[in-house]
Short mmCIF file of C-alpha atoms and ligand atoms in Angstrom, two decimals:
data_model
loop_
_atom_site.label_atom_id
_atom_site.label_comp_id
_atom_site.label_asym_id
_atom_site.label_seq_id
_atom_site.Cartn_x
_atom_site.Cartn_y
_atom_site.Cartn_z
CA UNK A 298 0.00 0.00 0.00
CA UNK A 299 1.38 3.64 -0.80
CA UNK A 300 2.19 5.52 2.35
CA UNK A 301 0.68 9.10 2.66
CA UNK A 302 1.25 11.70 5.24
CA UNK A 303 -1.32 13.95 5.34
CA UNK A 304 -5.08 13.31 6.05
CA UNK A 305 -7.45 15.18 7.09
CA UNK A 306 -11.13 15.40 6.99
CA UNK A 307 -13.43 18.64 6.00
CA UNK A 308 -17.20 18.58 6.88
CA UNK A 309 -18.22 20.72 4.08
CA UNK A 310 -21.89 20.06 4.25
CA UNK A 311 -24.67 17.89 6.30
CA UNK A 312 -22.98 19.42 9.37
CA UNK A 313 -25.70 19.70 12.54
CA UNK A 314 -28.17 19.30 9.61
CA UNK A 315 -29.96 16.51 7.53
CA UNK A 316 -29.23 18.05 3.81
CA UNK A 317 -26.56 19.10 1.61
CA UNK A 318 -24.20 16.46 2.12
CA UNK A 319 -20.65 16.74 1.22
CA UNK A 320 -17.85 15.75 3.12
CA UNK A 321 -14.03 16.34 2.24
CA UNK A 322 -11.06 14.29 2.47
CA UNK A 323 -7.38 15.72 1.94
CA UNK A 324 -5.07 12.77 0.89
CA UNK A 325 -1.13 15.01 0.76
CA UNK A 326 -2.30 17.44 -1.54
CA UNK A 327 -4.86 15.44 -3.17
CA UNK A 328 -8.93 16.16 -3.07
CA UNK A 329 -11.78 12.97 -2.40
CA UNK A 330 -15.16 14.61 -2.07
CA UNK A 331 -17.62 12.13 -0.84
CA UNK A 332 -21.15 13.23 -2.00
CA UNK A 333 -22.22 16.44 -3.66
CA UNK A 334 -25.68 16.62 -2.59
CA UNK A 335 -28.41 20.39 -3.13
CA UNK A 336 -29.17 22.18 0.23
CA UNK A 337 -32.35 21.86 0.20
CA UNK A 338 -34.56 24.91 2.48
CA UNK A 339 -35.77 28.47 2.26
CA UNK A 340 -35.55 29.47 -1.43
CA UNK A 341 -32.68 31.98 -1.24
CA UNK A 342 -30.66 30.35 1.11
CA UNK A 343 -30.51 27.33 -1.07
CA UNK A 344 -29.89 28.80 -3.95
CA UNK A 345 -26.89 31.05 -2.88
CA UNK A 346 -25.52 27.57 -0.92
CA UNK A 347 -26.07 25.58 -4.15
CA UNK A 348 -24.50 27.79 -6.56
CA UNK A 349 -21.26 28.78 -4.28
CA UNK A 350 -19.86 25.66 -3.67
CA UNK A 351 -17.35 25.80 -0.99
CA UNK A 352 -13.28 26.19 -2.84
CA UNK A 353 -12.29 22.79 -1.12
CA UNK A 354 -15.10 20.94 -3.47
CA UNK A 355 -14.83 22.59 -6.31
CA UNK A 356 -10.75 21.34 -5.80
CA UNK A 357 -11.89 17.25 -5.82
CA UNK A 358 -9.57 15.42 -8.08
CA UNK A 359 -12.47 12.68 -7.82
CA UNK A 360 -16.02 11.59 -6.00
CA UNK A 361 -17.30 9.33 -4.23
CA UNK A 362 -21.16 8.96 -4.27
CA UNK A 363 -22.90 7.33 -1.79
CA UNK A 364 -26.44 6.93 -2.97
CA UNK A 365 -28.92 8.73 -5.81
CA UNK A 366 -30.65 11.17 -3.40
CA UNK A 367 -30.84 14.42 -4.54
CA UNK A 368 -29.57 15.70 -1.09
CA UNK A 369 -26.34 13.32 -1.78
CA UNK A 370 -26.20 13.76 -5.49
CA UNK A 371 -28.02 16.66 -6.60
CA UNK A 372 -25.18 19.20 -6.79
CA UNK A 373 -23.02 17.18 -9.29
CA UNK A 374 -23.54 19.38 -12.28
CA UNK A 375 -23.04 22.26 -10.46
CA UNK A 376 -19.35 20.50 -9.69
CA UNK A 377 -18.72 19.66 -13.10
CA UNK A 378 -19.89 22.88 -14.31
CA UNK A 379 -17.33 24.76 -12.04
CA UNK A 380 -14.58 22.35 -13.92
CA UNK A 381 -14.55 19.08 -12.41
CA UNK A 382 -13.28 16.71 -14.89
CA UNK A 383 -12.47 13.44 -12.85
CA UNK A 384 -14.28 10.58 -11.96
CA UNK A 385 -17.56 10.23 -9.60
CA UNK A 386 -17.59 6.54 -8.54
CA UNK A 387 -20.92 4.32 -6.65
CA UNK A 388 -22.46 1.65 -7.52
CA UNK A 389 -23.98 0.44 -10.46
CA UNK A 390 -27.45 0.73 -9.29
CA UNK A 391 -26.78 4.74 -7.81
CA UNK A 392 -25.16 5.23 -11.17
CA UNK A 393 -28.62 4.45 -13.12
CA UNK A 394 -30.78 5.96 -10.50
CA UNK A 395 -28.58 9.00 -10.34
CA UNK A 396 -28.99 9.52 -14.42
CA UNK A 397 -32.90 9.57 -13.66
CA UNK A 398 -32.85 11.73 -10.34
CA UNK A 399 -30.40 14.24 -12.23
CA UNK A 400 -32.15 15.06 -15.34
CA UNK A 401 -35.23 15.43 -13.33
CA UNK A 402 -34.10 17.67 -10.79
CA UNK A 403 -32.28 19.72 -13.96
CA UNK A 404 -36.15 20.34 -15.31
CA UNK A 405 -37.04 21.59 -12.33
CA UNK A 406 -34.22 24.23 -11.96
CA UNK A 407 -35.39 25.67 -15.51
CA UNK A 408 -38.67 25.67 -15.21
CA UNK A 409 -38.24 27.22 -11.65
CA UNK A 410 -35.90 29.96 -13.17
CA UNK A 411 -38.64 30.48 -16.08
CA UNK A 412 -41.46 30.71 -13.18
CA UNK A 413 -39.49 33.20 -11.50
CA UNK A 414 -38.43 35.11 -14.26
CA UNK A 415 -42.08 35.28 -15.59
CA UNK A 416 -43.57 36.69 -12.24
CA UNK A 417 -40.74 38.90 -11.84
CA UNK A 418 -40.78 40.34 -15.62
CA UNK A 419 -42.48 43.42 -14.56
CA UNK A 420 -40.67 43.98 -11.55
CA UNK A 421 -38.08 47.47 -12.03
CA UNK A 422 -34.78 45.95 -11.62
CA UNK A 423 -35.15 42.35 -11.82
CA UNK A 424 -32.08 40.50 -12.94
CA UNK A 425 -33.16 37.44 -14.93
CA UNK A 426 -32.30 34.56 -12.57
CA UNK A 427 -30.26 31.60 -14.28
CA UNK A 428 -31.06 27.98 -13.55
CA UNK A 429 -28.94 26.21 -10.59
CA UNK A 430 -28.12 24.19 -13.97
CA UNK A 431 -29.29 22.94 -17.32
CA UNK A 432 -30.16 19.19 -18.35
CA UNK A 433 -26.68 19.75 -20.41
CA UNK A 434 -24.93 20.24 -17.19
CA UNK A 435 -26.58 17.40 -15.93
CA UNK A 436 -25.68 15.01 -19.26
CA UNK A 437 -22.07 16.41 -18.22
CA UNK A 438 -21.97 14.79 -14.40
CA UNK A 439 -23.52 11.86 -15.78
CA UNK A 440 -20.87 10.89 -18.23
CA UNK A 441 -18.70 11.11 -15.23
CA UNK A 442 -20.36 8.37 -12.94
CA UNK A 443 -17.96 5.47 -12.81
CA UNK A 444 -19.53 2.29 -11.21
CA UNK A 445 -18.98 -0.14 -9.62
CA UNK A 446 -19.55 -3.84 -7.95
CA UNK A 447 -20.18 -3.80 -3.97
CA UNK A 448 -16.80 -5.22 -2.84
CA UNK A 449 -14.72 -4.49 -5.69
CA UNK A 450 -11.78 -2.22 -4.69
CA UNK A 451 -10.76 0.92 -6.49
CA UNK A 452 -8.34 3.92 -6.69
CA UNK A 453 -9.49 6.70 -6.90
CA UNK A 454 -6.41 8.71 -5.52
CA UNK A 455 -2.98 7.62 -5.31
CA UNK A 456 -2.84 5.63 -2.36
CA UNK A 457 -6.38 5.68 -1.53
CA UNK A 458 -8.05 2.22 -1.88
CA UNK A 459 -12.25 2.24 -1.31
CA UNK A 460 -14.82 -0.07 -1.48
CA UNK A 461 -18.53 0.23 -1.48
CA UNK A 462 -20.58 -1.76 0.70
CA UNK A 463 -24.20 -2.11 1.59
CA UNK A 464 -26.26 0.80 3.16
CA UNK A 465 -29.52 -0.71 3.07
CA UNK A 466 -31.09 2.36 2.82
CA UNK A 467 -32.48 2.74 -1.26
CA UNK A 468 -31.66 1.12 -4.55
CA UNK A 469 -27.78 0.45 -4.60
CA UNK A 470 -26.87 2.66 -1.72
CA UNK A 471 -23.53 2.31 0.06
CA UNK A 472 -20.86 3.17 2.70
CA UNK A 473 -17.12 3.82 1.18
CA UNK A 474 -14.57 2.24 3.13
CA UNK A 475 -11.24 3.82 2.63
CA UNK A 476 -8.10 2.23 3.47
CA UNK A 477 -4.75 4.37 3.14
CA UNK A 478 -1.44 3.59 5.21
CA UNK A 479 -0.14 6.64 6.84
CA UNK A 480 3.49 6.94 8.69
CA UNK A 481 4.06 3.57 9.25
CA UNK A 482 0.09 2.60 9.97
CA UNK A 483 -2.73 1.24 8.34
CA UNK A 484 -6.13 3.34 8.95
CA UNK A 485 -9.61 3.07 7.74
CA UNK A 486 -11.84 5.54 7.45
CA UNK A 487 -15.49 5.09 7.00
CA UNK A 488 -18.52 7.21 5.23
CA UNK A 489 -21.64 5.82 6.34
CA UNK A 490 -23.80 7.16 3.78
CA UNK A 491 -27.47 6.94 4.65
CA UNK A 492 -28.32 4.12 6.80
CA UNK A 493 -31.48 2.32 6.30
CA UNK A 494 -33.67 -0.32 8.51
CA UNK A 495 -33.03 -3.64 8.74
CA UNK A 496 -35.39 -5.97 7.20
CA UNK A 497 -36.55 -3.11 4.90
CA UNK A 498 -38.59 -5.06 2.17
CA UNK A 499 -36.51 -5.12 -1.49
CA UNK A 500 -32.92 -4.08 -0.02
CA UNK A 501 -30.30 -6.12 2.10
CA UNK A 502 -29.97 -4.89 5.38
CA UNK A 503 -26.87 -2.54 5.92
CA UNK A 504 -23.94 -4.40 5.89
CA UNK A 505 -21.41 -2.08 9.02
CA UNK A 506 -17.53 -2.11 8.27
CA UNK A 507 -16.11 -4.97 10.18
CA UNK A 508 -13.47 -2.58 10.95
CA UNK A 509 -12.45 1.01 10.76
CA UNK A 510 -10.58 4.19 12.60
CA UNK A 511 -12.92 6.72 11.57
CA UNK A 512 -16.48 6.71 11.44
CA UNK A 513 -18.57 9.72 9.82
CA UNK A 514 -22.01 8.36 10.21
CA UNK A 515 -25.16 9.74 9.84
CA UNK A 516 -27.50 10.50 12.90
CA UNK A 517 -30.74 11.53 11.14
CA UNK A 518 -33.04 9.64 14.10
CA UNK A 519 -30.27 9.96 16.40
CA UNK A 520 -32.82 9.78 19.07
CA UNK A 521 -35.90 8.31 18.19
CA UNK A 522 -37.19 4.69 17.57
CA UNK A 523 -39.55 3.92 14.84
CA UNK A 524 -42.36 1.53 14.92
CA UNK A 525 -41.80 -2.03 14.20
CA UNK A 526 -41.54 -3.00 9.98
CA UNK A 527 -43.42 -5.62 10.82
CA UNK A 528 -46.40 -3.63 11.38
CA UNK A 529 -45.80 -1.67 7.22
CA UNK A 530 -48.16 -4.22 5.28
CA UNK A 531 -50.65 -4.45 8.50
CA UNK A 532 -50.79 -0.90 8.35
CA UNK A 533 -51.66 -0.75 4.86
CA UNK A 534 -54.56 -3.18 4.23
CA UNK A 535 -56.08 -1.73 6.91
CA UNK A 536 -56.13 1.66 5.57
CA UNK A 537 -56.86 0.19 2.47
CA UNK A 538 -59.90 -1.69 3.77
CA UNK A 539 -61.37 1.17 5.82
CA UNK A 540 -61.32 3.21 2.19
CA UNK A 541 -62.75 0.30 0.12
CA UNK A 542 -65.79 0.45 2.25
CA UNK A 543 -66.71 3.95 1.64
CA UNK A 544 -65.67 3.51 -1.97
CA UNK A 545 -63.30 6.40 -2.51
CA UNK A 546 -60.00 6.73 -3.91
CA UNK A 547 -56.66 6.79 -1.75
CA UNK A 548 -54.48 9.50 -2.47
CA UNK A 549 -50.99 7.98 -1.77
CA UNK A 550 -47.73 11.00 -1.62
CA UNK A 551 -44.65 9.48 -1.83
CA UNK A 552 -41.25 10.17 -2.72
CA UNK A 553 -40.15 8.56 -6.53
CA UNK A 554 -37.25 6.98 -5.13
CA UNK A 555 -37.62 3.38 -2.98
CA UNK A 556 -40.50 4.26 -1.01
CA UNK A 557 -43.03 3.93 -4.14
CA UNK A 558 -41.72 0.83 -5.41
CA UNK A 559 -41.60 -0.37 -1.68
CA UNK A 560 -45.21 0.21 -1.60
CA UNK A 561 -46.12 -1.41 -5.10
CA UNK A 562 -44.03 -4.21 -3.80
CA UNK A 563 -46.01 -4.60 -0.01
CA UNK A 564 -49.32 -4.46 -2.34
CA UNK A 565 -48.21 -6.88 -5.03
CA UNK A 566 -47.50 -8.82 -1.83
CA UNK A 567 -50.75 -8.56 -0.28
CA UNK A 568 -52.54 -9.51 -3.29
CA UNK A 569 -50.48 -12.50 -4.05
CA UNK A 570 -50.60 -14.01 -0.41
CA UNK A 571 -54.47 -13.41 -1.04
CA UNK A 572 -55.19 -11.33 1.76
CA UNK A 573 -55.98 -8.52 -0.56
CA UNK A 574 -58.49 -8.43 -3.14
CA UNK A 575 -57.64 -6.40 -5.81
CA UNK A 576 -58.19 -3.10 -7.06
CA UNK A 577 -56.52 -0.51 -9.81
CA UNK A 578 -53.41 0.89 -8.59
CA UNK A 579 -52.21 3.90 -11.01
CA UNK A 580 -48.17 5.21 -10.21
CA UNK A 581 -48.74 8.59 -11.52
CA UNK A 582 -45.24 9.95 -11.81
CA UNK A 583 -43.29 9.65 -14.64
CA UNK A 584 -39.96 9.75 -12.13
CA UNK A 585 -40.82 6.98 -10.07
CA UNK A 586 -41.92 5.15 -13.72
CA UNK A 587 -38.88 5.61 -15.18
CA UNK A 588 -36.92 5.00 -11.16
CA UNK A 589 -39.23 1.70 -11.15
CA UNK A 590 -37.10 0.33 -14.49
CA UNK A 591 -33.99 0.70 -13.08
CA UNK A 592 -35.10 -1.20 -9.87
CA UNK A 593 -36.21 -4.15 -12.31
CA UNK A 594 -32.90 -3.90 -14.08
CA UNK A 595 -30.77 -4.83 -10.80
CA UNK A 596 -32.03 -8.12 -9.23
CA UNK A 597 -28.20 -8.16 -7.80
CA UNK A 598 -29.51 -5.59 -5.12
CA UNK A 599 -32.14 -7.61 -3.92
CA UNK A 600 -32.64 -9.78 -0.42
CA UNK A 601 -33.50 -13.22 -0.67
CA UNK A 602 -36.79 -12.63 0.01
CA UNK A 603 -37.56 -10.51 -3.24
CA UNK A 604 -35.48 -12.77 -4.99
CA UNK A 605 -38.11 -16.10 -3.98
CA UNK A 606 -40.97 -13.89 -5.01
CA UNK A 607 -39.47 -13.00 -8.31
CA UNK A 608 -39.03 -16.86 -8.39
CA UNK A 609 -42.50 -17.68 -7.66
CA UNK A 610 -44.86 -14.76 -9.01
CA UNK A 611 -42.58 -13.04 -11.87
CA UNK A 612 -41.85 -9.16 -11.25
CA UNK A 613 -41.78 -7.88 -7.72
CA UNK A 614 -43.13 -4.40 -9.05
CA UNK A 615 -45.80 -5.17 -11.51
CA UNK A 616 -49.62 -7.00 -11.30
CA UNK A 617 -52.47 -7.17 -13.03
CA UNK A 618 -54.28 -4.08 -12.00
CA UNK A 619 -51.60 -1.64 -11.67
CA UNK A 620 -51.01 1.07 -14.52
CA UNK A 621 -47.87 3.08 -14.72
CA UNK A 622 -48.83 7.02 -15.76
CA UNK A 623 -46.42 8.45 -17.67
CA UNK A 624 -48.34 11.28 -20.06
CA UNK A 625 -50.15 14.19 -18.21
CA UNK A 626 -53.48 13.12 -20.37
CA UNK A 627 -53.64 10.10 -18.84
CA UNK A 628 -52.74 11.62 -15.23
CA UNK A 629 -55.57 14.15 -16.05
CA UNK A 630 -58.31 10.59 -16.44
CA UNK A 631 -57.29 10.14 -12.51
CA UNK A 632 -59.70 13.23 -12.01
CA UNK A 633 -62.93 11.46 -12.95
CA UNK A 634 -61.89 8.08 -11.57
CA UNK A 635 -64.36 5.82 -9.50
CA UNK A 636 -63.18 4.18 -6.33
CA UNK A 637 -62.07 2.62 -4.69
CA UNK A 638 -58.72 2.42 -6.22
CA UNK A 639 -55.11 3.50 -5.35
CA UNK A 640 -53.27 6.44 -6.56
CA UNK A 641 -49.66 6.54 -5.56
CA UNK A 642 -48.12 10.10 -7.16
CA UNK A 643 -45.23 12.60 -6.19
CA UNK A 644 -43.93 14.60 -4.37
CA UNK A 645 -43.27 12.93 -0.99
CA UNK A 646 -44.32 16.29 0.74
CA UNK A 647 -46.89 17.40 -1.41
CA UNK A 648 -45.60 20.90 -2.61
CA UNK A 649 -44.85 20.24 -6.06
CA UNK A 650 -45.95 17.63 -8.75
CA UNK A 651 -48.73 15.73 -10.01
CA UNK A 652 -50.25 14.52 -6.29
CA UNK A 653 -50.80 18.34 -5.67
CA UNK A 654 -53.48 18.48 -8.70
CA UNK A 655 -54.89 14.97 -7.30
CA UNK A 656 -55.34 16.61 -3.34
CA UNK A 657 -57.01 19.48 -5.20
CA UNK A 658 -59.55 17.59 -6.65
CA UNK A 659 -60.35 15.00 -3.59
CA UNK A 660 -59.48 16.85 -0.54
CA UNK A 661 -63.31 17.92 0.40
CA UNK A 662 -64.75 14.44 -0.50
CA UNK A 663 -65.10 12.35 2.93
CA UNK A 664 -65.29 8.94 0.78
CA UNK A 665 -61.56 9.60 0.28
CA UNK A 666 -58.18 8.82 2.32
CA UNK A 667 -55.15 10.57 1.99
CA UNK A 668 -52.12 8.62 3.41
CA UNK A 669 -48.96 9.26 4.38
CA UNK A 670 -46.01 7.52 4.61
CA UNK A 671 -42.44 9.66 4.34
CA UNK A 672 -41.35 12.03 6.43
CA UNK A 673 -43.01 15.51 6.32
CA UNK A 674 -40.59 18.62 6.35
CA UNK A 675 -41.78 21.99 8.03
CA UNK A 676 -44.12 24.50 6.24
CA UNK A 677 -45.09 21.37 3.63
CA UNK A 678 -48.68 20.97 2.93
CA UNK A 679 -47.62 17.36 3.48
CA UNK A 680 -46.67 18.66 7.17
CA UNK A 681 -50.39 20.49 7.85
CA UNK A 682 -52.12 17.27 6.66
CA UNK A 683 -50.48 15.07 9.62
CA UNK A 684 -51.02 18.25 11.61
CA UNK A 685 -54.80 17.53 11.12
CA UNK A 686 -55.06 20.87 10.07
CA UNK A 687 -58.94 21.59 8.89
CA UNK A 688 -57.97 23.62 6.08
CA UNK A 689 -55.15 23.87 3.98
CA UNK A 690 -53.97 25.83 0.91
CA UNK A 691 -53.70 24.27 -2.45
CA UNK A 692 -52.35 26.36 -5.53
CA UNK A 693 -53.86 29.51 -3.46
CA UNK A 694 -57.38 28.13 -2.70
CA UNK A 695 -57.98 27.78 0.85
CA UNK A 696 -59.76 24.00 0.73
CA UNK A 697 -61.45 21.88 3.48
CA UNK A 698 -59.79 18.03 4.69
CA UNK A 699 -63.02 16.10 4.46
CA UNK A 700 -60.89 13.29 3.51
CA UNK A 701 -59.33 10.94 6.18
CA UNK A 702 -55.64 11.96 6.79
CA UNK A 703 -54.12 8.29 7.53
CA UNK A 704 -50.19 8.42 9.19
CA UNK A 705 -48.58 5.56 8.46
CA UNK A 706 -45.11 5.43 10.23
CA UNK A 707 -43.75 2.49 10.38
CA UNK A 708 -42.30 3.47 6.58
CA UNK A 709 -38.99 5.34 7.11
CA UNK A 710 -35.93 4.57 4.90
CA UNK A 711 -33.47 5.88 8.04
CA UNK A 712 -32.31 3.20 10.68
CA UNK A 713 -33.29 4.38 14.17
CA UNK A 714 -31.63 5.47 17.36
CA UNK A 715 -31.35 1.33 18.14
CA UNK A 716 -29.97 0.50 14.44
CA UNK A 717 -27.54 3.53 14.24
CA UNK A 718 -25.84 1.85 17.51
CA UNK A 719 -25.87 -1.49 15.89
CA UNK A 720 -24.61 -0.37 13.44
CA UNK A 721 -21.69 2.11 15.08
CA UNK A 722 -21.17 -1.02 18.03
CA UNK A 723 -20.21 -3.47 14.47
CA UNK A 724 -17.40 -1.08 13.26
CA UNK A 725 -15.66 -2.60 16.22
CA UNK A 726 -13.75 -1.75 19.28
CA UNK A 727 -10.79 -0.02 17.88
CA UNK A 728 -12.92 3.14 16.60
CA UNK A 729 -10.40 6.09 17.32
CA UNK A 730 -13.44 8.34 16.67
CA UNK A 731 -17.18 8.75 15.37
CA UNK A 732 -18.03 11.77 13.52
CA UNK A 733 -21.64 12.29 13.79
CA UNK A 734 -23.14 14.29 10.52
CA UNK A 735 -26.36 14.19 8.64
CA UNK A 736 -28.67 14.97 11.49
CA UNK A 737 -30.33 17.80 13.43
CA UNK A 738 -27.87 19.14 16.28
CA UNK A 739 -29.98 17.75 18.94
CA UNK A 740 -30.44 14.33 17.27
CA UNK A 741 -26.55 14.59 16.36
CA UNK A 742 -25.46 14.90 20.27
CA UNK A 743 -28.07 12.23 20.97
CA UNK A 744 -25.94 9.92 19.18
CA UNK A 745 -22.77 11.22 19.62
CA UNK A 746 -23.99 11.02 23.91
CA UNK A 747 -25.26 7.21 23.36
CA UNK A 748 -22.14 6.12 21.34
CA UNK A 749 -19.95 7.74 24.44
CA UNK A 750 -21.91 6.27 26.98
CA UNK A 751 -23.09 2.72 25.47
CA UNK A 752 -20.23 2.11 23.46
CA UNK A 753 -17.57 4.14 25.12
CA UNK A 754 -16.18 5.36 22.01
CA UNK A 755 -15.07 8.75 21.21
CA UNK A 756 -17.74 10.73 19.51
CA UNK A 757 -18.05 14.27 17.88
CA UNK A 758 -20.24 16.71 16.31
CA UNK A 759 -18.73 18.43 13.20
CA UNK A 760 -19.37 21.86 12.65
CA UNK A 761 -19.87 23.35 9.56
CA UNK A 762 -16.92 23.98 7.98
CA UNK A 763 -14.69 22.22 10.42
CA UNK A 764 -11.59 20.34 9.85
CA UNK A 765 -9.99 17.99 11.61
CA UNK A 766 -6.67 15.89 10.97
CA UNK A 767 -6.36 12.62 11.48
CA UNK A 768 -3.32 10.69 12.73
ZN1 ZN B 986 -30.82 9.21 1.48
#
């Protein structure tokens, strides 16, 4: 193994906060930037921390990316637009997911510039606004996505050997273990990446470094435990039972990525094991459509028990009575659609896409359910729905909730308080140091208090910006 003598580790985003992420590692005078993700809040604070990457990124001599979420992988172009010209390296599965995710968030920074620009035409002084970037800029990062096998090792800095393993969190998601010998010893420094459940349906539970000196690791429910996955598909025909009664539709927000093909899967599930009885299921996003393709095209990231059902009943994320939407004529059919029947459409939290046009239309009908199953952000309509608010605001109409609001929580693609200690207690007992990122300061110092106290390891909360060397 080359010898380095330098390392040290930059926490350039995701620091004491759950988006943005982009961490930094300084190999000698070499650049690894793990992740690239968009900030994602308050309009002009995003956009002024999307477009100004921070000097130490826009140096990377190469990336590693550790899953297809936007908040991960969304600020690639914006990398390669400032100049980047090496290699972005993940999996094979992130690489095809990541081609989908990017071209679709590039459509949505023009046609947000064009909005603004159009309301703003009249306005004395208005500087025409220029999107975060184009679907060419986009094209550009992807031709840069290298993949690769979990397992197989890889250079991408002198010196530097990394290896992806399983994250369990969505579609081909990993942790990079980095290996590098430095003055005489051998040290192994860890990116978590996301962390999902274990026994999430589809995906292979995380898979934690058998071994490592450094630990970044997220700490998104630092402090909180979720309810058993066991309870997801009881959850759901229930729900879906309750609605089938009083004949309406079921209005179904989710987010493109995992958590609708997770639910396609539980109700393909249901239906097979005959404790369903089926009705039309419509995935009205053309996203999640196109997302759904690349899930079919990698069987190799699938647990044995998708595998055996692929075995026995064909494809895990298609039956008889569901209907992908891709065209908006077909979406706008939903409108005059009888119940009961399922509707499954983005966005996650409701304030943008096709799902907005479907609340609009069955909010004030009682025979209808609403459910949610992803986490809800602040000021989302998403977020006044679980709120039980009694009215809420849809494209500027002020509309009743006749419809039943269902919660259903037991869906979360983030490992708890209990799994991130798992997790953290497998990287063994040699650990010089957890870095605890990706999380809200008080869930952050949960973690970082629990990993102390439980696993008496050392444990610290980045701040932004902060660097710290590693010997
Ligand atoms: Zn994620």
């Amino acid at each position: 193994m080359a010898k380095v003598e330098r390392l040290r580790l930059t926490f350039l985003g995701a620091a004491q906060t759950v988006t943005g992420s982009m961490h930094h590692l300084t190999v000698d005078d070499r650049h690894l930037l793990v992740d690239c993700g968009m900030y994602q809040g308050k309009r002009k604070e995003a956009s002024q921390r999307n477009r100004n990457l921070p000097k130490l990124a826009s140096a990377a001599d190469a990336v590693l990316l550790t899953h297809a979420h936007i908040d991960h992988a969304g600020n690639l172009p914006t990398l390669c637009k400032r100049g980047f010209s090496g290699s972005i390296h993940c999996t094979s599965a992130t690489a095809d997911l990541s081609r989908a995710m990017l071209l679709d968030s590039a459509r949505i920074q023009e046609s947000d510039a064009e909005w603004l620009n159009r309301k703003n035409a009249e306005t004395p002084g208005w500087e025409e606004v220029e999107p975060l970037y184009t679907e060419e800029d986009a094209e550009a990062a992807i031709e840069r996505l290298e993949p690769h096998a979990y397992g197989e090792e890889f250079e991408p800095l002198p010196g530097l050997r990394v290896r992806f393993i399983d994250a369990g969190h969505v579609l081909g998601s990993a942790s990079a273990v980095c290996d590098v010998g430095m003055n005489g010893h051998r040290r192994r420094i860890v990116f978590s990446g996301d962390i999902g459940r274990r026994q999430l349906p589809i995906l292979r539970d995380p898979t934690p470094p058998e071994h490592a000196d450094y630990v970044l690791m997220e700490s998104t429910y630092g402090n909180r435990l979720h309810a058993p996955i066991e309870k997801m598909e009881e959850q759901l025909l229930d729900v879906i039972e309750s609605a089938r009664k009083r004949g309406g539709k079921i209005l179904v927000p989710s987010f493109a990525l995992e958590r609708t093909q997770e639910i396609v899967f539980a109700l393909n599930r249901l239906i097979k094991a005959k404790r369903l009885r089926p009705l039309p299921v419509y995935v009205d996003s053309p996203l999640a459509v196109n997302l759904t393709e690349v899930f079919r095209r990698h069987p190799e990231c699938y647990d044995l028990e998708t595998i055996g059902f692929g075995k026995d009943h064909g494809d895990p994320f298609g039956f008889q009575l569901l209907t992908m939407v891709d065209s908006v004529d077909e979406s706008k059919k939903l409108n005059s659609l009888a119940g009961p029947a399922i509707i499954i459409s983005a966005s996650g939290m409701c304030e943008a896409g096709r799902i907005v046009h479907h609340l609009r239309n069955s909010i004030e009908d009682p025979k209808n359910t609403i459910v949610i199953v992803g986490f809800q952000a602040q000021h989302t309509l998403g977020r006044r729905l679980v709120e039980h608010s009694p009215t809420v605001k849809i494209f500027g109409v002020e509309r009743e909730v006749r419809a039943e609001v269902r919660v259903l929580n037991a869906f979360s693609a983030h490992a708890d308080r209990d799994e991130l200690l798992w997790w953290a207690e497998k990287c063994g007992a040699q650990v010089r140091r957890f870095f605890q990122v990706h999380g809200d300061p008080d869930q952050c110092e949960a973690l970082a208090g629990h990993v102390r106290e439980r696993l008496g390891r050392a444990a610290h909360v980045p701040a932004p910006g902060e660097s710290v060397d590693l010997d």
